[in-house]
C-alpha positions as a Python dict, from the first residue, in 0.01 Angstrom:
ca = {
    (1, 'M'): (0, 0, 0),
    (2, 'S'): (11, 62, -380),
    (3, 'D'): (-37, -303, -480),
    (4, 'I'): (-391, -314, -624),
    (5, 'L'): (-421, -685, -548),
    (6, 'R'): (-293, -705, -188),
    (7, 'R'): (-415, -375, -45),
    (8, 'G'): (-752, -511, 71),
    (9, 'R'): (-699, -844, 241),
    (10, 'L'): (-327, -832, 318),
    (11, 'A'): (-159, -579, 545),
    (12, 'S'): (206, -631, 454),
    (13, 'V'): (414, -688, 145),
    (14, 'P'): (650, -982, 88),
    (15, 'D'): (1022, -918, 91),
    (16, 'E'): (1235, -929, -223),
    (17, 'E'): (1322, -1297, -187),
    (18, 'I'): (957, -1400, -152),
    (19, 'I'): (857, -1181, -446),
    (20, 'E'): (1119, -1346, -662),
    (21, 'Y'): (1016, -1690, -538),
    (22, 'T'): (644, -1643, -612),
    (23, 'S'): (663, -1426, -924),
    (24, 'S'): (586, -1565, -1268),
    (25, 'M'): (693, -1249, -1454),
    (26, 'S'): (996, -1411, -1617),
    (27, 'A'): (778, -1676, -1780),
    (28, 'D'): (490, -1437, -1843),
    (29, 'K'): (681, -1260, -2118),
    (30, 'W'): (556, -1542, -2340),
    (31, 'I'): (193, -1444, -2282),
    (32, 'F'): (214, -1063, -2282),
    (33, 'N'): (58, -1018, -2626),
    (34, 'S'): (-204, -1282, -2554),
    (35, 'D'): (-293, -1112, -2227),
    (36, 'V'): (-366, -789, -2412),
    (37, 'L'): (-580, -977, -2667),
    (38, 'V'): (-777, -1146, -2389),
    (39, 'D'): (-832, -810, -2219),
    (40, 'L'): (-950, -655, -2545),
    (41, 'A'): (-1200, -935, -2612),
    (42, 'H'): (-1324, -940, -2254),
    (43, 'T'): (-1369, -562, -2248),
    (44, 'V'): (-1561, -560, -2577),
    (45, 'M'): (-1789, -835, -2446),
    (46, 'L'): (-1848, -648, -2118),
    (47, 'K'): (-1960, -343, -2314),
    (48, 'E'): (-2185, -548, -2541),
    (49, 'R'): (-2348, -710, -2236),
    (50, 'N'): (-2393, -367, -2071),
    (51, 'V'): (-2166, -461, -1782),
    (52, 'I'): (-1956, -151, -1847),
    (53, 'K'): (-2043, 177, -2021),
    (54, 'A'): (-1941, 251, -2378),
    (55, 'E'): (-1724, 546, -2275),
    (56, 'D'): (-1542, 335, -2016),
    (57, 'C'): (-1494, 61, -2274),
    (58, 'Q'): (-1339, 312, -2512),
    (59, 'K'): (-1092, 438, -2253),
    (60, 'I'): (-997, 85, -2146),
    (61, 'L'): (-937, -20, -2506),
    (62, 'E'): (-727, 289, -2571),
    (63, 'G'): (-517, 209, -2266),
    (64, 'L'): (-473, -156, -2365),
    (65, 'L'): (-359, -64, -2716),
    (66, 'K'): (-111, 183, -2563),
    (67, 'I'): (22, -87, -2329),
    (68, 'R'): (55, -323, -2625),
    (69, 'E'): (252, -60, -2813),
    (70, 'E'): (479, 11, -2515),
    (71, 'G'): (560, -357, -2461),
    (72, 'I'): (617, -563, -2149),
    (73, 'E'): (923, -358, -2054),
    (74, 'K'): (703, -69, -1939),
    (75, 'L'): (515, -283, -1688),
    (76, 'D'): (599, -296, -1317),
    (77, 'H'): (789, -622, -1269),
    (78, 'T'): (757, -613, -890),
    (79, 'Y'): (405, -755, -923),
    (80, 'E'): (369, -1129, -891),
    (81, 'D'): (237, -1179, -1243),
    (82, 'I'): (175, -1001, -1570),
    (83, 'H'): (-202, -985, -1527),
    (84, 'I'): (-196, -763, -1220),
    (85, 'S'): (97, -565, -1356),
    (86, 'L'): (-92, -493, -1677),
    (87, 'E'): (-411, -402, -1493),
    (88, 'S'): (-216, -174, -1260),
    (89, 'R'): (-63, 2, -1560),
    (90, 'L'): (-409, 45, -1711),
    (91, 'I'): (-542, 195, -1387),
    (92, 'D'): (-246, 436, -1382),
    (93, 'M'): (-340, 548, -1733),
    (94, 'A'): (-721, 552, -1718),
    (95, 'G'): (-790, 585, -1347),
    (96, 'E'): (-937, 320, -1121),
    (97, 'D'): (-1295, 426, -1185),
    (98, 'V'): (-1244, 322, -1547),
    (99, 'G'): (-950, 80, -1557),
    (100, 'G'): (-1068, -96, -1242),
    (101, 'R'): (-1379, -214, -1427),
    (102, 'M'): (-1193, -427, -1682),
    (103, 'H'): (-1160, -726, -1449),
    (104, 'S'): (-1537, -748, -1389),
    (105, 'G'): (-1659, -1107, -1408),
    (106, 'R'): (-1312, -1246, -1451),
    (107, 'S'): (-1040, -1413, -1244),
    (108, 'R'): (-673, -1453, -1311),
    (109, 'N'): (-754, -1823, -1314),
    (110, 'D'): (-952, -1817, -1638),
    (111, 'E'): (-741, -1529, -1769),
    (112, 'V'): (-408, -1709, -1747),
    (113, 'A'): (-550, -2035, -1883),
    (114, 'T'): (-680, -1844, -2184),
    (115, 'C'): (-349, -1662, -2236),
    (116, 'I'): (-152, -1987, -2225),
    (117, 'R'): (-382, -2151, -2478),
    (118, 'L'): (-365, -1851, -2712),
    (119, 'T'): (13, -1835, -2706),
    (120, 'L'): (57, -2210, -2734),
    (121, 'R'): (-187, -2220, -3024),
    (122, 'D'): (15, -1964, -3221),
    (123, 'E'): (342, -2140, -3146),
    (124, 'M'): (199, -2476, -3252),
    (125, 'L'): (102, -2327, -3587),
    (126, 'L'): (463, -2217, -3636),
    (127, 'I'): (596, -2559, -3538),
    (128, 'M'): (359, -2729, -3782),
    (129, 'E'): (490, -2501, -4056),
    (130, 'D'): (847, -2592, -3962),
    (131, 'L'): (761, -2963, -3962),
    (132, 'I'): (627, -2937, -4316),
    (133, 'N'): (949, -2767, -4419),
    (134, 'L'): (1162, -3036, -4253),
    (135, 'R'): (965, -3314, -4417),
    (136, 'N'): (993, -3144, -4757),
    (137, 'T'): (1368, -3106, -4705),
    (138, 'L'): (1404, -3477, -4630),
    (139, 'I'): (1194, -3562, -4935),
    (140, 'D'): (1394, -3328, -5159),
    (141, 'V'): (1727, -3482, -5056),
    (142, 'A'): (1577, -3830, -5087),
    (143, 'S'): (1455, -3760, -5441),
    (144, 'E'): (1814, -3678, -5540),
    (145, 'N'): (1943, -4005, -5390),
    (146, 'V'): (1706, -4275, -5512),
    (147, 'D'): (2002, -4465, -5658),
    (148, 'T'): (2252, -4381, -5382),
    (149, 'L'): (2348, -4719, -5236),
    (150, 'M'): (2427, -4756, -4868),
    (151, 'P'): (2420, -5028, -4606),
    (152, 'G'): (2103, -5060, -4404),
    (153, 'F'): (2145, -5139, -4036),
    (154, 'T'): (1985, -5335, -3757),
    (155, 'H'): (2150, -5326, -3415),
    (156, 'L'): (2389, -5080, -3586),
    (157, 'Q'): (2531, -5382, -3771),
    (158, 'H'): (2535, -5401, -4149),
    (159, 'A'): (2214, -5578, -4250),
    (160, 'Q'): (2101, -5535, -4611),
    (161, 'P'): (2178, -5298, -4899),
    (162, 'T'): (1940, -5005, -4928),
    (163, 'T'): (1948, -4647, -5052),
    (164, 'L'): (1981, -4310, -4890),
    (165, 'A'): (1636, -4224, -5026),
    (166, 'H'): (1491, -4522, -4842),
    (167, 'H'): (1659, -4411, -4520),
    (168, 'L'): (1559, -4045, -4541),
    (169, 'T'): (1197, -4113, -4634),
    (170, 'A'): (1170, -4328, -4322),
    (171, 'H'): (1251, -4015, -4122),
    (172, 'A'): (1017, -3809, -4342),
    (173, 'N'): (731, -4044, -4255),
    (174, 'A'): (807, -4007, -3883),
    (175, 'V'): (810, -3628, -3915),
    (176, 'G'): (475, -3654, -4094),
    (177, 'R'): (330, -3834, -3794),
    (178, 'D'): (473, -3564, -3569),
    (179, 'F'): (278, -3312, -3775),
    (180, 'E'): (-40, -3517, -3739),
    (181, 'R'): (5, -3545, -3363),
    (182, 'T'): (66, -3171, -3334),
    (183, 'R'): (-239, -3089, -3543),
    (184, 'D'): (-455, -3328, -3342),
    (185, 'C'): (-329, -3184, -3015),
    (186, 'Y'): (-398, -2833, -3148),
    (187, 'S'): (-770, -2911, -3159),
    (188, 'R'): (-772, -2959, -2781),
    (189, 'V'): (-546, -2661, -2710),
    (190, 'N'): (-761, -2421, -2911),
    (191, 'M'): (-1051, -2416, -2664),
    (192, 'S'): (-1156, -2115, -2458),
    (193, 'P'): (-1172, -2122, -2077),
    (194, 'L'): (-1255, -1749, -2061),
    (195, 'G'): (-1565, -1669, -1857),
    (196, 'A'): (-1507, -1946, -1606),
    (197, 'A'): (-1380, -1683, -1359),
    (198, 'A'): (-1221, -1828, -1044),
    (199, 'F'): (-1393, -2166, -1098),
    (200, 'A'): (-1769, -2114, -1036),
    (201, 'S'): (-1826, -1873, -1327),
    (202, 'T'): (-1982, -1538, -1233),
    (203, 'G'): (-2306, -1356, -1159),
    (204, 'F'): (-2233, -1109, -1439),
    (205, 'D'): (-2421, -1171, -1761),
    (206, 'L'): (-2118, -1275, -1965),
    (207, 'D'): (-2119, -1424, -2313),
    (208, 'R'): (-1850, -1692, -2331),
    (209, 'E'): (-1937, -1774, -2689),
    (210, 'R'): (-1869, -1414, -2788),
    (211, 'T'): (-1518, -1407, -2643),
    (212, 'R'): (-1452, -1749, -2794),
    (213, 'T'): (-1535, -1610, -3138),
    (214, 'L'): (-1340, -1288, -3088),
    (215, 'L'): (-1026, -1483, -2992),
    (216, 'G'): (-1056, -1744, -3266),
    (217, 'F'): (-1104, -2049, -3043),
    (218, 'D'): (-1277, -2354, -3191),
    (219, 'G'): (-1492, -2412, -2884),
    (220, 'I'): (-1518, -2354, -2510),
    (221, 'V'): (-1404, -2564, -2215),
    (222, 'E'): (-1758, -2597, -2092),
    (223, 'N'): (-1731, -2683, -1724),
    (224, 'S'): (-1599, -2373, -1547),
    (225, 'M'): (-1413, -2575, -1284),
    (226, 'D'): (-1242, -2785, -1550),
    (227, 'A'): (-1168, -2472, -1752),
    (228, 'V'): (-944, -2311, -1489),
    (229, 'S'): (-783, -2620, -1336),
    (230, 'S'): (-710, -2838, -1637),
    (231, 'R'): (-355, -2849, -1769),
    (232, 'D'): (-384, -3179, -1949),
    (233, 'F'): (-347, -2987, -2273),
    (234, 'L'): (4, -2888, -2160),
    (235, 'I'): (92, -3247, -2077),
    (236, 'E'): (-38, -3363, -2412),
    (237, 'T'): (152, -3094, -2600),
    (238, 'A'): (471, -3167, -2409),
    (239, 'A'): (427, -3537, -2493),
    (240, 'V'): (393, -3448, -2862),
    (241, 'F'): (707, -3235, -2843),
    (242, 'A'): (897, -3507, -2656),
    (243, 'N'): (803, -3761, -2921),
    (244, 'L'): (908, -3518, -3192),
    (245, 'M'): (1243, -3452, -3024),
    (246, 'I'): (1304, -3824, -2984),
    (247, 'N'): (1255, -3863, -3359),
    (248, 'L'): (1491, -3574, -3425),
    (249, 'S'): (1747, -3721, -3185),
    (250, 'K'): (1754, -4037, -3396),
    (251, 'I'): (1845, -3836, -3704),
    (252, 'A'): (2100, -3635, -3504),
    (253, 'E'): (2262, -3954, -3377),
    (254, 'E'): (2297, -4082, -3733),
    (255, 'L'): (2445, -3753, -3851),
    (256, 'V'): (2704, -3775, -3575),
    (257, 'I'): (2791, -4136, -3659),
    (258, 'W'): (2791, -4076, -4033),
    (259, 'S'): (3031, -3784, -3984),
    (260, 'T'): (3301, -4005, -3831),
    (261, 'S'): (3607, -4118, -4025),
    (262, 'E'): (3492, -4477, -3978),
    (263, 'F'): (3172, -4408, -4173),
    (264, 'S'): (3243, -4086, -4365),
    (265, 'F'): (2896, -4095, -4521),
    (266, 'I'): (2830, -3721, -4483),
    (267, 'E'): (2999, -3397, -4390),
    (268, 'L'): (2799, -3126, -4218),
    (269, 'D'): (2818, -2772, -4347),
    (270, 'D'): (3065, -2558, -4152),
    (271, 'R'): (2776, -2357, -4005),
    (272, 'Y'): (2671, -2664, -3811),
    (273, 'A'): (3018, -2770, -3698),
    (274, 'S'): (3282, -2653, -3454),
    (275, 'T'): (3651, -2717, -3407),
    (276, 'S'): (3880, -2801, -3119),
    (277, 'S'): (4063, -2549, -2903),
    (278, 'I'): (4373, -2769, -2913),
    (279, 'M'): (4339, -3002, -3216),
    (280, 'P'): (4337, -2779, -3525),
    (281, 'Q'): (4230, -3053, -3765),
    (282, 'K'): (3901, -3126, -3589),
    (283, 'K'): (3560, -3064, -3743),
    (284, 'N'): (3304, -3170, -3486),
    (285, 'P'): (2929, -3221, -3552),
    (286, 'D'): (2846, -3018, -3241),
    (287, 'T'): (2507, -2893, -3356),
    (288, 'A'): (2382, -3247, -3413),
    (289, 'E'): (2524, -3349, -3076),
    (290, 'L'): (2352, -3059, -2904),
    (291, 'L'): (2022, -3142, -3071),
    (292, 'R'): (2062, -3500, -2952),
    (293, 'G'): (2120, -3368, -2600),
    (294, 'K'): (1838, -3115, -2613),
    (295, 'S'): (1589, -3396, -2661),
    (296, 'G'): (1640, -3443, -2288),
    (297, 'V'): (1500, -3094, -2229),
    (298, 'A'): (1171, -3189, -2395),
    (299, 'I'): (1156, -3520, -2210),
    (300, 'G'): (1242, -3350, -1880),
    (301, 'S'): (976, -3083, -1935),
    (302, 'L'): (716, -3353, -1988),
    (303, 'M'): (820, -3531, -1669),
    (304, 'S'): (806, -3202, -1477),
    (305, 'L'): (456, -3127, -1604),
    (306, 'I'): (331, -3472, -1512),
    (307, 'S'): (481, -3445, -1165),
    (308, 'I'): (344, -3094, -1102),
    (309, 'C'): (-10, -3180, -1214),
    (310, 'K'): (-27, -3516, -1036),
    (311, 'A'): (-290, -3545, -761),
    (312, 'L'): (-395, -3179, -758),
    (313, 'P'): (-747, -3141, -616),
    (314, 'L'): (-1001, -2933, -806),
    (315, 'S'): (-1002, -2660, -890),
    (316, 'Y'): (-716, -2409, -931),
    (317, 'N'): (-393, -2447, -733),
    (318, 'R'): (-87, -2224, -747),
    (319, 'D'): (125, -2530, -828),
    (320, 'L'): (8, -2479, -1185),
    (321, 'Q'): (221, -2166, -1210),
    (322, 'E'): (523, -2398, -1216),
    (323, 'A'): (377, -2596, -1506),
    (324, 'T'): (385, -2311, -1755),
    (325, 'P'): (762, -2247, -1778),
    (326, 'N'): (812, -2612, -1865),
    (327, 'I'): (593, -2594, -2174),
    (328, 'W'): (770, -2278, -2292),
    (329, 'R'): (1109, -2444, -2239),
    (330, 'S'): (999, -2750, -2436),
    (331, 'L'): (840, -2541, -2706),
    (332, 'K'): (1141, -2317, -2761),
    (333, 'T'): (1378, -2614, -2774),
    (334, 'T'): (1157, -2812, -3009),
    (335, 'K'): (1086, -2527, -3249),
    (336, 'T'): (1452, -2437, -3285),
    (337, 'S'): (1556, -2801, -3318),
    (338, 'V'): (1318, -2861, -3608),
    (339, 'R'): (1460, -2562, -3793),
    (340, 'V'): (1821, -2655, -3721),
    (341, 'M'): (1764, -3011, -3837),
    (342, 'A'): (1616, -2891, -4166),
    (343, 'G'): (1925, -2675, -4217),
    (344, 'M'): (2166, -2959, -4147),
    (345, 'I'): (1990, -3197, -4386),
    (346, 'A'): (1959, -2940, -4664),
    (347, 'T'): (2328, -2840, -4657),
    (348, 'M'): (2514, -3163, -4570),
    (349, 'K'): (2762, -3304, -4821),
    (350, 'I'): (2684, -3666, -4913),
    (351, 'N'): (2977, -3899, -4984),
    (352, 'K'): (2804, -4135, -5226),
    (353, 'E'): (3115, -4340, -5304),
    (354, 'N'): (3179, -4419, -4941),
    (355, 'M'): (2817, -4519, -4890),
    (356, 'A'): (2816, -4747, -5194),
    (357, 'G'): (3154, -4895, -5100),
    (358, 'L'): (3016, -5014, -4767),
    (359, 'A'): (2682, -5131, -4907),
    (360, 'T'): (2800, -5495, -4918),
    (361, 'A'): (3032, -5493, -4617),
    (362, 'G'): (2937, -5757, -4362),
    (363, 'F'): (2776, -5983, -4625),
    (364, 'T'): (2467, -5761, -4649),
    (365, 'T'): (2348, -5954, -4955),
    (366, 'A'): (2306, -6276, -4757),
    (367, 'T'): (1927, -6245, -4734),
    (368, 'E'): (1886, -6214, -5110),
    (369, 'L'): (2115, -6513, -5161),
    (370, 'A'): (1891, -6719, -4932),
    (371, 'D'): (1581, -6589, -5109),
    (372, 'T'): (1731, -6688, -5445),
    (373, 'M'): (1789, -7041, -5319),
    (374, 'V'): (1424, -7061, -5215),
    (375, 'R'): (1294, -6928, -5547),
    (376, 'I'): (1523, -7132, -5775),
    (377, 'C'): (1588, -7450, -5580),
    (378, 'D'): (1248, -7491, -5412),
    (379, 'I'): (1391, -7547, -5066),
    (380, 'P'): (1236, -7409, -4744),
    (381, 'F'): (1356, -7067, -4640),
    (382, 'R'): (1470, -7199, -4303),
    (383, 'T'): (1694, -7448, -4485),
    (384, 'A'): (1834, -7174, -4709),
    (385, 'H'): (1885, -6963, -4397),
    (386, 'Q'): (2100, -7240, -4247),
    (387, 'I'): (2309, -7282, -4563),
    (388, 'V'): (2380, -6911, -4596),
    (389, 'G'): (2443, -6883, -4222),
    (390, 'V'): (2718, -7144, -4251),
    (391, 'L'): (2861, -6961, -4552),
    (392, 'A'): (2861, -6636, -4350),
    (393, 'R'): (3124, -6787, -4120),
    (394, 'G'): (3373, -6769, -4404),
    (395, 'N'): (3555, -6473, -4549),
    (396, 'G'): (3411, -6284, -4841),
    (397, 'E'): (3121, -6367, -5069),
    (398, 'P'): (3070, -6737, -5149),
    (399, 'T'): (3111, -6901, -5487),
    (400, 'L'): (2870, -7153, -5633),
    (401, 'G'): (3115, -7430, -5547),
    (402, 'E'): (3124, -7324, -5181),
    (403, 'I'): (2746, -7308, -5177),
    (404, 'D'): (2719, -7661, -5315),
    (405, 'A'): (2965, -7791, -5057),
    (406, 'V'): (2761, -7655, -4767),
    (407, 'A'): (2434, -7768, -4929),
    (408, 'H'): (2567, -8124, -4947),
    (409, 'N'): (2630, -8118, -4573),
    (410, 'V'): (2285, -7974, -4498),
    (411, 'I'): (2047, -8142, -4744),
    (412, 'G'): (2267, -8406, -4905),
    (413, 'E'): (2273, -8258, -5255),
    (414, 'S'): (2405, -7957, -5446),
    (415, 'L'): (2194, -7656, -5528),
    (416, 'S'): (2348, -7633, -5875),
    (417, 'G'): (2177, -7965, -5937),
    (418, 'R'): (1850, -7789, -5851),
    (419, 'G'): (1909, -7511, -6106),
    (420, 'L'): (2122, -7257, -5920),
    (421, 'T'): (2383, -7098, -6151),
    (422, 'E'): (2689, -6880, -6101),
    (423, 'Q'): (2508, -6591, -6269),
    (424, 'M'): (2219, -6622, -6024),
    (425, 'V'): (2463, -6618, -5736),
    (426, 'N'): (2639, -6311, -5873),
    (427, 'E'): (2307, -6128, -5915),
    (428, 'A'): (2208, -6217, -5560),
    (429, 'L'): (2538, -6077, -5434),
    (430, 'D'): (2502, -5755, -5638),
    (431, 'P'): (2377, -5474, -5408),
    (432, 'T'): (2219, -5284, -5696),
    (433, 'M'): (2022, -5592, -5801),
    (434, 'N'): (1927, -5647, -5436),
    (435, 'V'): (1771, -5304, -5418),
    (436, 'R'): (1595, -5333, -5754),
    (437, 'K'): (1424, -5652, -5645),
    (438, 'R'): (1275, -5482, -5336),
    (439, 'T'): (966, -5363, -5525),
    (440, 'V'): (718, -5423, -5242),
    (441, 'T'): (538, -5105, -5135),
    (442, 'G'): (773, -4902, -4918),
    (443, 'G'): (1082, -5094, -5029),
    (444, 'P'): (1403, -4933, -5160),
    (445, 'S'): (1369, -5015, -5532),
    (446, 'P'): (1375, -4705, -5752),
    (447, 'A'): (1014, -4759, -5862),
    (448, 'A'): (890, -4813, -5506),
    (449, 'M'): (1089, -4512, -5386),
    (450, 'Q'): (953, -4283, -5656),
    (451, 'Q'): (601, -4384, -5558),
    (452, 'L'): (673, -4333, -5188),
    (453, 'I'): (828, -3992, -5252),
    (454, 'S'): (525, -3896, -5461),
    (455, 'N'): (294, -4006, -5179),
    (456, 'C'): (501, -3806, -4929),
    (457, 'R'): (473, -3494, -5141),
    (458, 'T'): (97, -3539, -5173),
    (459, 'R'): (54, -3577, -4798),
    (460, 'S'): (278, -3279, -4737),
    (461, 'T'): (66, -3063, -4970),
    (462, 'E'): (-252, -3182, -4799),
    (463, 'D'): (-106, -3102, -4457),
    (464, 'E'): (2, -2759, -4576),
    (465, 'N'): (-353, -2689, -4695),
    (466, 'R'): (-493, -2797, -4357),
    (467, 'L'): (-241, -2578, -4178),
    (468, 'N'): (-327, -2279, -4397),
    (469, 'K'): (-694, -2319, -4300),
    (470, 'L'): (-605, -2319, -3931),
    (471, 'K'): (-390, -2009, -3973),
    (472, 'A'): (-660, -1836, -4179),
    (473, 'N'): (-917, -1901, -3904),
    (474, 'V'): (-690, -1738, -3645),
    (475, 'D'): (-598, -1447, -3872),
    (476, 'S'): (-963, -1387, -3954),
    (477, 'A'): (-1056, -1384, -3585),
    (478, 'M'): (-777, -1139, -3499),
    (479, 'E'): (-880, -911, -3785),
    (480, 'A'): (-1241, -921, -3665),
    (481, 'L'): (-1135, -854, -3304),
    (482, 'F'): (-943, -540, -3392),
    (483, 'S'): (-1223, -428, -3621),
    (484, 'V'): (-1468, -454, -3330),
    (485, 'V'): (-1218, -272, -3107),
    (486, 'D'): (-1197, 9, -3362),
    (487, 'D'): (-1575, 29, -3375),
    (488, 'C'): (-1601, 49, -2997),
    (489, 'M'): (-1341, 323, -2985),
    (490, 'S'): (-1520, 530, -3248),
    (491, 'D'): (-1867, 508, -3091),
}
């Protein structure tokens, strides 16, 4: 039997169907580069701890760098996972007396956990970069539309006048929280399980702190049993991605609605649209619809991870092999969705006239009219609410005379007698004046919006600086790792 893993304990090989059923090779393509990095760091540490000889270390490192150059395509995909396939390839190149020493003091259990964390870490850095770009895109478009009137909605019913800047910065704030959640989650992903071996560590004199440093981890998963069996970091990451995709799905839903003839607020760039195979006039917002649908992929991946990890006894169980493809599926969907959303927002055509024309539809200025009654006439808000509610049953915006008539029925006197004038009514019914009066922090007034946009830009710059530090730490570690590898190979 040529299988370096099965040849000792097992006397027969599984058939093709069983191999396909148990193999993780299709998902392992994600961790190929990380697997090589883990092998390099582990081999260097073994040499430094005198577990393997310097000359053997040199040959192993040479083989690993060659495998890295050749790529995953050169590996034997009949093995059940990439770790054994890679080790088998190394033994073919360097001989078993040399290549067979690389796995000393290590199990696939700690190896795969380390590879997953390494790969996920790098991908999370890319997603954080994309989130900053998406937030900046939303802020940029918002800054150009501080005075762009539009109806605000509750229950998808016209509610109050607002601006497109107000609407977009709401999404920008949500994306900012997605960045914060991703960064926070990153701190628990970027921990090293390497050196835990199968689950009980090893009798070899390993240095877990050394491999942690070489691979750029922020710390180690201390308990060796926890190190190999824990996948809570995958559940947490998938939850972050699901939350992110839910936020993106909200924007996608609005882009779809706003693209309809009934709204006609925006028009997506042709790159993000499709047409009908039978109706030649159609321009469909398919990309936004697909993004809305793909949020289900992230949610489903989270549910799968939770179900797979539920009630597993310590320590490692093969069930965990099924967890990994779900995080890659969620990650790929989320990363692409963030980029696509940024593209749609940056290139969409905004129909400002249509937005402004509907800003007062559905008596959206009713709240300000009630507020004006409270401020001018010194009546309770609940009373003003009743008066305006009765007026809302009519058609169109009310006149001062109509207001007085209802007020007589409600409080027994006219509001004009309490100081309310036609000019005050007209100002209350003016959507532009409505917006300008909303000067409370976070409101849609131009001044409040400019301050909010400024705050958003500041936070975005701060987040970018934090991200650059995280990336620099990883880059520095990788540079140091390959420098040590070069030194070992030149000894």
